[in-house]
PDB file of C-alpha atoms in Angstrom:
ATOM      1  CA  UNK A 188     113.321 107.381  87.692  1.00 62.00           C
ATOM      2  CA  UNK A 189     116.540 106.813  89.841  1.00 81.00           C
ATOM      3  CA  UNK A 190     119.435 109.014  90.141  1.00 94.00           C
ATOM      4  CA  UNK A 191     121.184 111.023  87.329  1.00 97.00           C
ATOM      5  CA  UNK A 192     124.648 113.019  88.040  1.00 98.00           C
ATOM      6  CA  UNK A 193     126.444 115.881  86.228  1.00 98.00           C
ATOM      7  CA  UNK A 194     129.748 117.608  87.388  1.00 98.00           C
ATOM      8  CA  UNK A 195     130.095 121.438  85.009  1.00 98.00           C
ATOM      9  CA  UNK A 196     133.651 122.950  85.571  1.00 98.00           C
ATOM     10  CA  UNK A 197     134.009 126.918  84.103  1.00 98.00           C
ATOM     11  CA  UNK A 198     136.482 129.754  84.881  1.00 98.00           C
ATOM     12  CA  UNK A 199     134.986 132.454  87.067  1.00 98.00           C
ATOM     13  CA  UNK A 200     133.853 135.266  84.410  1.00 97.00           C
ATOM     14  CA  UNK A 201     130.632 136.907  84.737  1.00 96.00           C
ATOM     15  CA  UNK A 202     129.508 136.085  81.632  1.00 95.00           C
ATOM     16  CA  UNK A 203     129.368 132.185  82.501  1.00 97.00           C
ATOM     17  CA  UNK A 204     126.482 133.097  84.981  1.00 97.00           C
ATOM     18  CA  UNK A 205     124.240 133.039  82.721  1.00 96.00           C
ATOM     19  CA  UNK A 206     125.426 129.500  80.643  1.00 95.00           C
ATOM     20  CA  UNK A 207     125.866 128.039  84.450  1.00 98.00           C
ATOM     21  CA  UNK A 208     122.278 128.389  85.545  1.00 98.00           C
ATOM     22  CA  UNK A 209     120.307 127.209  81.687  1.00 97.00           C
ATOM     23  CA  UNK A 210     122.521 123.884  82.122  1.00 98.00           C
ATOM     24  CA  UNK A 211     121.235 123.696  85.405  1.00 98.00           C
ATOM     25  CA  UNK A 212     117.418 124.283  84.663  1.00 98.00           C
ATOM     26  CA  UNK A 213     118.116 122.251  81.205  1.00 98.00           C
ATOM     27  CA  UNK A 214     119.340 119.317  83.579  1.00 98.00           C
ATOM     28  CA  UNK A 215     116.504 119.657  85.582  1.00 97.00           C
ATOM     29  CA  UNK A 216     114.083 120.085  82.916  1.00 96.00           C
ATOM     30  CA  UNK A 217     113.586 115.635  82.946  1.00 93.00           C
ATOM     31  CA  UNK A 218     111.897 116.110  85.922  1.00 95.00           C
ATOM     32  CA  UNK A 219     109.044 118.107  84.133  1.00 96.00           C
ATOM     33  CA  UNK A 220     109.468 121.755  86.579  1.00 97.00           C
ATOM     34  CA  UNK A 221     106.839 124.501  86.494  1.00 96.00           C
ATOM     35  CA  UNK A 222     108.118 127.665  84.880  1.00 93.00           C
ATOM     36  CA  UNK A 223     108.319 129.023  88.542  1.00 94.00           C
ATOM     37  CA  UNK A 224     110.249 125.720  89.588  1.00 96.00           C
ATOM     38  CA  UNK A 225     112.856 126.538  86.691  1.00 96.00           C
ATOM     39  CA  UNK A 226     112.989 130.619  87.353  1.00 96.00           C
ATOM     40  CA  UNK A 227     113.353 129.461  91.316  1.00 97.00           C
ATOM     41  CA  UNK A 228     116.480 127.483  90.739  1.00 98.00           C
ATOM     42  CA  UNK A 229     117.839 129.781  88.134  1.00 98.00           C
ATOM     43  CA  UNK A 230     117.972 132.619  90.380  1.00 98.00           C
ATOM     44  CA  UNK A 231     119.071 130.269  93.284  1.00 98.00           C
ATOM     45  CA  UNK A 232     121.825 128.845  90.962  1.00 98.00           C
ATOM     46  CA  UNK A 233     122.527 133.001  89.863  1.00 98.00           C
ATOM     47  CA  UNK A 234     123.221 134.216  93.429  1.00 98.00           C
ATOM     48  CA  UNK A 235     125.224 130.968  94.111  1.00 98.00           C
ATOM     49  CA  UNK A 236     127.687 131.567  90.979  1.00 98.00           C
ATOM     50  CA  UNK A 237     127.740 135.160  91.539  1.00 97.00           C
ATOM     51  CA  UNK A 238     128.502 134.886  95.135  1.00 97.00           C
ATOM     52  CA  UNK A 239     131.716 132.474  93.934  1.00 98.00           C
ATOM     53  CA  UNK A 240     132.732 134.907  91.404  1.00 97.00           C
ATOM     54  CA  UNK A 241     132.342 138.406  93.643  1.00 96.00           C
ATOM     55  CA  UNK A 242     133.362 137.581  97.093  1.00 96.00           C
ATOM     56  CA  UNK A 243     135.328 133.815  96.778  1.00 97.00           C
ATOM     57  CA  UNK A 244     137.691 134.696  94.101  1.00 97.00           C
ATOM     58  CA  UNK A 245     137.081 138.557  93.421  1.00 95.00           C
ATOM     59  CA  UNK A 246     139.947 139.915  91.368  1.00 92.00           C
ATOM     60  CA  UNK A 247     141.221 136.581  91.028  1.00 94.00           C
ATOM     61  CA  UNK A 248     140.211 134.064  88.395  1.00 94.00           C
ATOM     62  CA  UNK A 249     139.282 130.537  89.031  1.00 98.00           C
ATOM     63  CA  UNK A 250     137.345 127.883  88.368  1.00 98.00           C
ATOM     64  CA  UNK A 251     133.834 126.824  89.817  1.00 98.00           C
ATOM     65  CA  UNK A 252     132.109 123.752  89.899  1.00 98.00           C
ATOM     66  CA  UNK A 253     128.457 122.760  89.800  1.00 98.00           C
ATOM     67  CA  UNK A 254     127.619 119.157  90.610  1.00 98.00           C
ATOM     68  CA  UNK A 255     123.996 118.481  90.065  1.00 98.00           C
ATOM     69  CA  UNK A 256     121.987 115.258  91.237  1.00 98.00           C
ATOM     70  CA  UNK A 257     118.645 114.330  90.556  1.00 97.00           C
ATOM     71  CA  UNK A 258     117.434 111.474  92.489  1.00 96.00           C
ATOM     72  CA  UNK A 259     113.750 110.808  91.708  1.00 93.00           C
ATOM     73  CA  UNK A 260     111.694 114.195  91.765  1.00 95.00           C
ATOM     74  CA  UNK A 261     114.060 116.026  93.995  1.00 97.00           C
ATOM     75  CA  UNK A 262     117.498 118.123  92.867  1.00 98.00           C
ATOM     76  CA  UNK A 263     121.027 118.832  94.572  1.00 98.00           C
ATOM     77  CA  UNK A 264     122.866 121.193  93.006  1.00 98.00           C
ATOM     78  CA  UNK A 265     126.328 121.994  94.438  1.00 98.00           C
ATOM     79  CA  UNK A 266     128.370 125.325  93.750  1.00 98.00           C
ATOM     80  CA  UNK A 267     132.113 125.058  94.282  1.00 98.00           C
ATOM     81  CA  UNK A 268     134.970 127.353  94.681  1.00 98.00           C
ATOM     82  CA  UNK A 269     138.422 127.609  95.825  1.00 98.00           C
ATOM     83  CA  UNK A 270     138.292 130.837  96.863  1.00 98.00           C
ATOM     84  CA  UNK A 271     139.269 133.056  99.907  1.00 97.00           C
ATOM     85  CA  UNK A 272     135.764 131.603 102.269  1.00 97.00           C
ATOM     86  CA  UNK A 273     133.261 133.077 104.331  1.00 97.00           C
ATOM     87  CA  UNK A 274     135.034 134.286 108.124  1.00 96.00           C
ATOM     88  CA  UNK A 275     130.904 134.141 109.197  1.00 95.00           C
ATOM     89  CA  UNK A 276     128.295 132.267 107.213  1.00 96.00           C
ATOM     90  CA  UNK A 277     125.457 133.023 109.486  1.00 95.00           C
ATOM     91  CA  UNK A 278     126.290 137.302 109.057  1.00 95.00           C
ATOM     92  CA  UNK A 279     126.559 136.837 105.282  1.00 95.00           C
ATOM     93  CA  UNK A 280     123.512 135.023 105.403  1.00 95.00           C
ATOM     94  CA  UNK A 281     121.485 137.766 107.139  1.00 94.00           C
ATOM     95  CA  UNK A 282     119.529 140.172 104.661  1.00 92.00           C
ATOM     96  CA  UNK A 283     121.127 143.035 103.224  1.00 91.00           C
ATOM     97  CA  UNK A 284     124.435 142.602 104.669  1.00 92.00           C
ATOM     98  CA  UNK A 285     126.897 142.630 102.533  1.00 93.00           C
ATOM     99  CA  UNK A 286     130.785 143.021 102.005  1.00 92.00           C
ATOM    100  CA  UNK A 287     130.655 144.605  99.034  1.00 91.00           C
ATOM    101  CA  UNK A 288     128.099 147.392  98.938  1.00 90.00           C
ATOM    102  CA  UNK A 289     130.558 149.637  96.713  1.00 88.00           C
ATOM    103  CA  UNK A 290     130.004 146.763  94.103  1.00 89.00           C
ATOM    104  CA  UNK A 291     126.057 147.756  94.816  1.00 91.00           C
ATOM    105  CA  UNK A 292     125.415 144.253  96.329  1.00 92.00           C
ATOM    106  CA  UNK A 293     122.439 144.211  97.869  1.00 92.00           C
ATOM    107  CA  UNK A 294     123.085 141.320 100.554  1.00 93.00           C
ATOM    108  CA  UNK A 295     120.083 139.280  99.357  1.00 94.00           C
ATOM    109  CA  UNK A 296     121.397 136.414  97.859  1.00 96.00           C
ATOM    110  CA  UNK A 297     121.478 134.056 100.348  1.00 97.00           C
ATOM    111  CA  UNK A 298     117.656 135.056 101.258  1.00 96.00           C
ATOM    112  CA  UNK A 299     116.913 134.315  97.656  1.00 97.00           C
ATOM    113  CA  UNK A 300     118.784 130.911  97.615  1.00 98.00           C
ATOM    114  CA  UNK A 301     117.257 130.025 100.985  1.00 97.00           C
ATOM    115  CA  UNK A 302     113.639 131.329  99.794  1.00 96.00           C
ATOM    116  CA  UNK A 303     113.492 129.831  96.313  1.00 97.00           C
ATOM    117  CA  UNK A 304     114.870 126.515  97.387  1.00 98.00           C
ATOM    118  CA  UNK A 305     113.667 123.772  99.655  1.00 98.00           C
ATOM    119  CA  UNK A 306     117.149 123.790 101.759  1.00 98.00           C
ATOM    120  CA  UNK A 307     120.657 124.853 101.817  1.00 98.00           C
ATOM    121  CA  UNK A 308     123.676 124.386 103.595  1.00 98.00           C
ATOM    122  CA  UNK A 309     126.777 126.117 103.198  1.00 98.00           C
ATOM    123  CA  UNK A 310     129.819 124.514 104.162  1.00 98.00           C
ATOM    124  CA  UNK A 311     133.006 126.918 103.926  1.00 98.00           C
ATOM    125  CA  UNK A 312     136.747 127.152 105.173  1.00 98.00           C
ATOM    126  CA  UNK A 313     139.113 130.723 105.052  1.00 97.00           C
ATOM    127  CA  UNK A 314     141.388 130.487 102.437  1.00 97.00           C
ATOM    128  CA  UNK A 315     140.506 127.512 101.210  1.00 97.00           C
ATOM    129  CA  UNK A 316     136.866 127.651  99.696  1.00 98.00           C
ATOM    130  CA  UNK A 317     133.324 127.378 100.012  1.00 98.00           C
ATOM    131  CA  UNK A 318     130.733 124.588  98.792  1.00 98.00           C
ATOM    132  CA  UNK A 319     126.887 125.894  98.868  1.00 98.00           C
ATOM    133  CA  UNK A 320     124.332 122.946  98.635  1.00 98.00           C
ATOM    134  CA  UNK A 321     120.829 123.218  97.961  1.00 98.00           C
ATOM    135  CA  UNK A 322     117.740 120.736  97.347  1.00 98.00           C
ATOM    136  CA  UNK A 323     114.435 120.961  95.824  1.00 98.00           C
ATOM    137  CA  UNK A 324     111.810 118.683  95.033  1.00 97.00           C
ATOM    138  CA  UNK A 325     110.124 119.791  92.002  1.00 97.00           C
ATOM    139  CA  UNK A 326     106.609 119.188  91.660  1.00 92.00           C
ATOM    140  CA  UNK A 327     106.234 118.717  95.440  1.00 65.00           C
ATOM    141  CA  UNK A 328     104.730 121.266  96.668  1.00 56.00           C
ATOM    142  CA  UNK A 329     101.950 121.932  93.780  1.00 50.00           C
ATOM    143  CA  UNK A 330      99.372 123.376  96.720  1.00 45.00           C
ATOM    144  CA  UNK A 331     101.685 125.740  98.044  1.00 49.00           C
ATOM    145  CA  UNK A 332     102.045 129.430  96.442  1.00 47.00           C
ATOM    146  CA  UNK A 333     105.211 131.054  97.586  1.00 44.00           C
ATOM    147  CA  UNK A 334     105.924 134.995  97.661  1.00 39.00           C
TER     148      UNK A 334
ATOM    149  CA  UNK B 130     113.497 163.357  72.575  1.00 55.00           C
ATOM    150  CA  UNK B 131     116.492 161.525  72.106  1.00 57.00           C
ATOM    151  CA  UNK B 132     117.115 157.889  71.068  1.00 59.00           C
ATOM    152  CA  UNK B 133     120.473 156.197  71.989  1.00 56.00           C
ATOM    153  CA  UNK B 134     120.605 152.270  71.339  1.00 52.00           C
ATOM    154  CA  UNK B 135     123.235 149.900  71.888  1.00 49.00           C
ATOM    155  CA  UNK B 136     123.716 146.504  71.627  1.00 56.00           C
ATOM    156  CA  UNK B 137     120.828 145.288  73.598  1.00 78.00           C
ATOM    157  CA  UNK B 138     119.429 147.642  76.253  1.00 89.00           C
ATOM    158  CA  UNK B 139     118.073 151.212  74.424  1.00 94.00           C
ATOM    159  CA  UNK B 140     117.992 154.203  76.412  1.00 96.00           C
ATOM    160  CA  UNK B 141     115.459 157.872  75.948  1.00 96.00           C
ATOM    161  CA  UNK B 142     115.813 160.835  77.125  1.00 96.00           C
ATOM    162  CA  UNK B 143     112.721 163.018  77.463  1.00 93.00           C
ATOM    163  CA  UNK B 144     113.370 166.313  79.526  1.00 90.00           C
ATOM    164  CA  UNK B 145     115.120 165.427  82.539  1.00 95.00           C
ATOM    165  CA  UNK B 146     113.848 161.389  82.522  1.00 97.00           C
ATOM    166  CA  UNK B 147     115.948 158.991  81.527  1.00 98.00           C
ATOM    167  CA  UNK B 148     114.170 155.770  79.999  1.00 98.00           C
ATOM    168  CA  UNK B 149     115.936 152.392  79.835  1.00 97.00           C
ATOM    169  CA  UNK B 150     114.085 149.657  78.144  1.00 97.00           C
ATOM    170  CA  UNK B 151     116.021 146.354  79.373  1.00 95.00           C
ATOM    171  CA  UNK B 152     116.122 143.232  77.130  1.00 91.00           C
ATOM    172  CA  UNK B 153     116.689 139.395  77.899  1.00 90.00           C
ATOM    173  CA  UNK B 154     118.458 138.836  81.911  1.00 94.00           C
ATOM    174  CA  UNK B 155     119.391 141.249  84.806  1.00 96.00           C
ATOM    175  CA  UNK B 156     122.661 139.339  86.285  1.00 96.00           C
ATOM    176  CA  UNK B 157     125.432 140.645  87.535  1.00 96.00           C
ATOM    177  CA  UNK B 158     127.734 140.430  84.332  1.00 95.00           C
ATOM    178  CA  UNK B 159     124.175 142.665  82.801  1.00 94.00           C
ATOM    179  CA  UNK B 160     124.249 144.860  85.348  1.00 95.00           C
ATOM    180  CA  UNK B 161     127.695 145.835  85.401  1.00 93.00           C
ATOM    181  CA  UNK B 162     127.506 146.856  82.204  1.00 93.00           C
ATOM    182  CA  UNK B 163     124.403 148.724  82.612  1.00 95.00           C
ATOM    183  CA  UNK B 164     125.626 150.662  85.669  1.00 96.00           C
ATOM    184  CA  UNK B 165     127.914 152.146  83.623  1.00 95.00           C
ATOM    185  CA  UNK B 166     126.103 152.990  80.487  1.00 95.00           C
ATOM    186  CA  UNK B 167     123.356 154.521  82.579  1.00 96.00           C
ATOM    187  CA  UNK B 168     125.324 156.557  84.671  1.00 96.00           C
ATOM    188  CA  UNK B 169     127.188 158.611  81.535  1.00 96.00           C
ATOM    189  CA  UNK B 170     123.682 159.162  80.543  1.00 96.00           C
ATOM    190  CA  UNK B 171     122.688 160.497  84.243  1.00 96.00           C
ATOM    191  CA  UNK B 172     125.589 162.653  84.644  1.00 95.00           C
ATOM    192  CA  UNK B 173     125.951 164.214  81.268  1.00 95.00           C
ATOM    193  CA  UNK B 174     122.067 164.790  80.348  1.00 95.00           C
ATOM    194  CA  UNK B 175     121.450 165.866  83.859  1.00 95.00           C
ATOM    195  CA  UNK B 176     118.708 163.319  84.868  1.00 97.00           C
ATOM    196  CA  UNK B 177     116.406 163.351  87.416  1.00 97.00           C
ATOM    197  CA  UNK B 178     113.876 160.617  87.137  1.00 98.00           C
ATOM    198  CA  UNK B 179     114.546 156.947  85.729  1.00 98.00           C
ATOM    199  CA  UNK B 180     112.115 154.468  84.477  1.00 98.00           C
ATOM    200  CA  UNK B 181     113.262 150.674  84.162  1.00 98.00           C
ATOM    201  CA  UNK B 182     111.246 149.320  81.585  1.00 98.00           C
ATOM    202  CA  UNK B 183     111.056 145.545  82.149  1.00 97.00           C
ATOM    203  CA  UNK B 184     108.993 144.041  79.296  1.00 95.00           C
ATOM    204  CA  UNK B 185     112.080 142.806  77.587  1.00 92.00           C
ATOM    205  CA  UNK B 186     113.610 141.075  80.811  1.00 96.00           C
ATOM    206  CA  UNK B 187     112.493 137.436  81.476  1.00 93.00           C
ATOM    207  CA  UNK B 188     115.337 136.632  84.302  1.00 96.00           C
ATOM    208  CA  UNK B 189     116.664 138.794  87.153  1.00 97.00           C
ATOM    209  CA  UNK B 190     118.348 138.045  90.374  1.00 97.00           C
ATOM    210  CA  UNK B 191     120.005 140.142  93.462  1.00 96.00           C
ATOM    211  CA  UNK B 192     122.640 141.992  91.395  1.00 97.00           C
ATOM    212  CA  UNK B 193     119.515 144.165  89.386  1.00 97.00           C
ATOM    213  CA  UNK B 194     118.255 144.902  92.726  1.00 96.00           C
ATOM    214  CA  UNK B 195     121.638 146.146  93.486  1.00 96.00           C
ATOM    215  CA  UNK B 196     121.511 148.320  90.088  1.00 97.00           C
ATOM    216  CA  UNK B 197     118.664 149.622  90.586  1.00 97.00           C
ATOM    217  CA  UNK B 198     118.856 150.448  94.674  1.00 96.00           C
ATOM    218  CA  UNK B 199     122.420 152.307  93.234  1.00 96.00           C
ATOM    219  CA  UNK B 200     120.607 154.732  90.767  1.00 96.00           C
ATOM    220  CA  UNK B 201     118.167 155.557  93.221  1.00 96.00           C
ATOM    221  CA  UNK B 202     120.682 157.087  95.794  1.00 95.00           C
ATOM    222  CA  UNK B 203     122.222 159.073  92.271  1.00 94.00           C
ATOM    223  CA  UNK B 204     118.603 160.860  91.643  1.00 96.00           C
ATOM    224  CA  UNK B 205     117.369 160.546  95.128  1.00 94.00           C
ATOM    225  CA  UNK B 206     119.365 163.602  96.697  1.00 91.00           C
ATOM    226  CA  UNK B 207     117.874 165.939  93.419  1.00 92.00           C
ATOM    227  CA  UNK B 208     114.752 164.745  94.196  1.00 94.00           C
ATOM    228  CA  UNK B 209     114.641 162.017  91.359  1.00 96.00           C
ATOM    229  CA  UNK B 210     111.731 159.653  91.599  1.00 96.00           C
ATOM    230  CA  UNK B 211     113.044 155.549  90.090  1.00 97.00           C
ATOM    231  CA  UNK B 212     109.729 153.711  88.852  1.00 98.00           C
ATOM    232  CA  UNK B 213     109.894 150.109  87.181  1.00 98.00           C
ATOM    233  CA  UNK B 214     107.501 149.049  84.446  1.00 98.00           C
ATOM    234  CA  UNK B 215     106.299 146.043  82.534  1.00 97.00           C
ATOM    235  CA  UNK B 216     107.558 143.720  85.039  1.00 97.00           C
ATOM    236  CA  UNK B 217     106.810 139.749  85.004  1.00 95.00           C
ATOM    237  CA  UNK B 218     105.476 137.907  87.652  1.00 94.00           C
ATOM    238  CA  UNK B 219     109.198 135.919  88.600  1.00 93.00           C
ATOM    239  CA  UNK B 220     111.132 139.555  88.569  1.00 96.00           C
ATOM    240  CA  UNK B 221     108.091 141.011  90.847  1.00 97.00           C
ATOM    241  CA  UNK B 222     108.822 137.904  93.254  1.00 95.00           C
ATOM    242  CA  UNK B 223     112.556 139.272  93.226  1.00 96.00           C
ATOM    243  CA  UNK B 224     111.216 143.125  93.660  1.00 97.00           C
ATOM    244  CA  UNK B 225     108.670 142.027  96.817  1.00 96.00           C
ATOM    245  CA  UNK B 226     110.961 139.938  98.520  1.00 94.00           C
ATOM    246  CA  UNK B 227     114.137 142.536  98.118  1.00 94.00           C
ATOM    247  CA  UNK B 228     111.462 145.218  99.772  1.00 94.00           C
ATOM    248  CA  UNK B 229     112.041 147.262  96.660  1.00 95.00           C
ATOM    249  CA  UNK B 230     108.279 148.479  96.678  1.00 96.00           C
ATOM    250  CA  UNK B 231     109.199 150.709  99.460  1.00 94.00           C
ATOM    251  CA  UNK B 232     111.295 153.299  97.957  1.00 93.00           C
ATOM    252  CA  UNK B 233     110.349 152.722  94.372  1.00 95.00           C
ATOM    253  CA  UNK B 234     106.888 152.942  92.603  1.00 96.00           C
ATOM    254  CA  UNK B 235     105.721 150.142  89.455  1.00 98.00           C
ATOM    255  CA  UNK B 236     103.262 151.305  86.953  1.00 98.00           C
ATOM    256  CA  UNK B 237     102.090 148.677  83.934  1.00 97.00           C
ATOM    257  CA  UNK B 238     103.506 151.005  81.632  1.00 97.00           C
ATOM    258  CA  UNK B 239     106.182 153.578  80.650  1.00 97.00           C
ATOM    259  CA  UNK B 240     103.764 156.060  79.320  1.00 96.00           C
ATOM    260  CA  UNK B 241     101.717 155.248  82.823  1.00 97.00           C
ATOM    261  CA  UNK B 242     104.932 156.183  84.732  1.00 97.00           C
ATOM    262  CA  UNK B 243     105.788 159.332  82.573  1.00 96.00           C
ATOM    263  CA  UNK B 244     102.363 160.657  83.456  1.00 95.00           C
ATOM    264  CA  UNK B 245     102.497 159.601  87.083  1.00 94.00           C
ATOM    265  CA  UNK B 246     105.851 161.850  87.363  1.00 90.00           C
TER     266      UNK B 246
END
């Protein structure tokens, strides 16, 4: 099937979470996902966004990138900010912490990202930004029931 | 009994339970607004018990676990109970994995969870 690319710049409101993550599953949809393939990388794509909007540019406004690649049966999806960065990655990874629990965060949205996709690396510098990266082949793992 | 609807989420009020009967997806812009609406409703009706009804809600991620984790500590100290109901396989994924299950109780329906109270 080869590769297929698409770059999705929008300003960091909440209520582009939701239009972020259906052009992500509608990209995605070519490679013929399960339902649970398409809910896994909406909520992976949800926490990703939200993260970006919360803790990268909080009171700010900015923008936020999503660069998506399919490349046969597996997809990258990239989430971009310019934001204020992650001082730790592997704390803010761990479950249930969280910066912001007066915002009720629960501190699970890395755990979701990491459980519901096949890998992702998060690459991120103080004051300058963070990229989060995750891949999963879709139809890959047909055998194997997760949860 | 009481009926307040809004745009998309309704809420009831029986006794001292508050009923909120979610539609379409839990995110973080949703739950924001939620948070709010609910808690008027909890402080000015005096509630003790909530029951998320889920049977309109197809999508949720971290930030409804967040929502609902907040309104538990609000009734928990009066001795509030929080049940969910009516909840799809994807959000049950997102309830099991959060460890939700261990503070709050699912039933297949509202009328199941007002009897269970």
């Amino acid at each position: 099937m080869g590769a297929n690319e698409m770059t999705l710049e929008f300003d960091s409101k909440s209520q582009n979470e939701s239009f972020a993550r259906l052009v992500v599953a509608a990209f995605t949809a070519r490679l013929n996902p399960t339902i649970e393939e398409i809910a896994d990388i909406k909520t992976a794509v949800s926490e990703a966004v939200t993260n970006a909007i919360i803790h990268g540019y909080g009171k700010e406004e900015g923008k936020i990138q999503i660069k998506c690649r399919t490349l046969d049966q597996e997809l990258m999806v990239e989430v971009i900010d310019q934001g204020v960065g992650i001082e730790d990655i592997e704390k803010a990874k761990e479950p249930m912490y969280t910066t912001r629990p007066e915002w009720e965060r629960s501190g699970m949205g890395f755990v979701f990202m990491e459980t519901f996709m096949d890998s992702l690396e998060v690459e991120s510098q103080v004051d300058k930004g963070t990229t989060i990266r995750m891949k999963k082949k879709i139809g890959g793992d047909k055998g194997e029931k997760r949860g | 009994m009481k009926h307040l609807t809004e745009s998309k989420t309704s809420f009831q009020i029986m006794d001292q339970c508050l009923v909120i009967y979610m539609k379409d997806e839990l995110d973080h812009h949703e739950a924001l607004a939620l948070r709010e609406r609910s808690d008027k409703l909890i402080d000015k009706e005096n509630i003790k018990h909530i029951i998320f009804d889920f049977k309109g809600v197809d999508f949720m991620d971290s930030s409804g676990i967040g929502m609902i984790m907040g309104r538990y500590k609000k009734v928990i100290f009066i001795g509030g109970k929080v049940t969910v109901t009516s909840v799809n396989s994807s959000v049950d994924r997102i309830f099991r994995l959060s460890g939700l299950y261990k503070i709050i109780e699912k039933y297949n329906t509202v009328k199941e969870a007002l009897e269970a109270l």
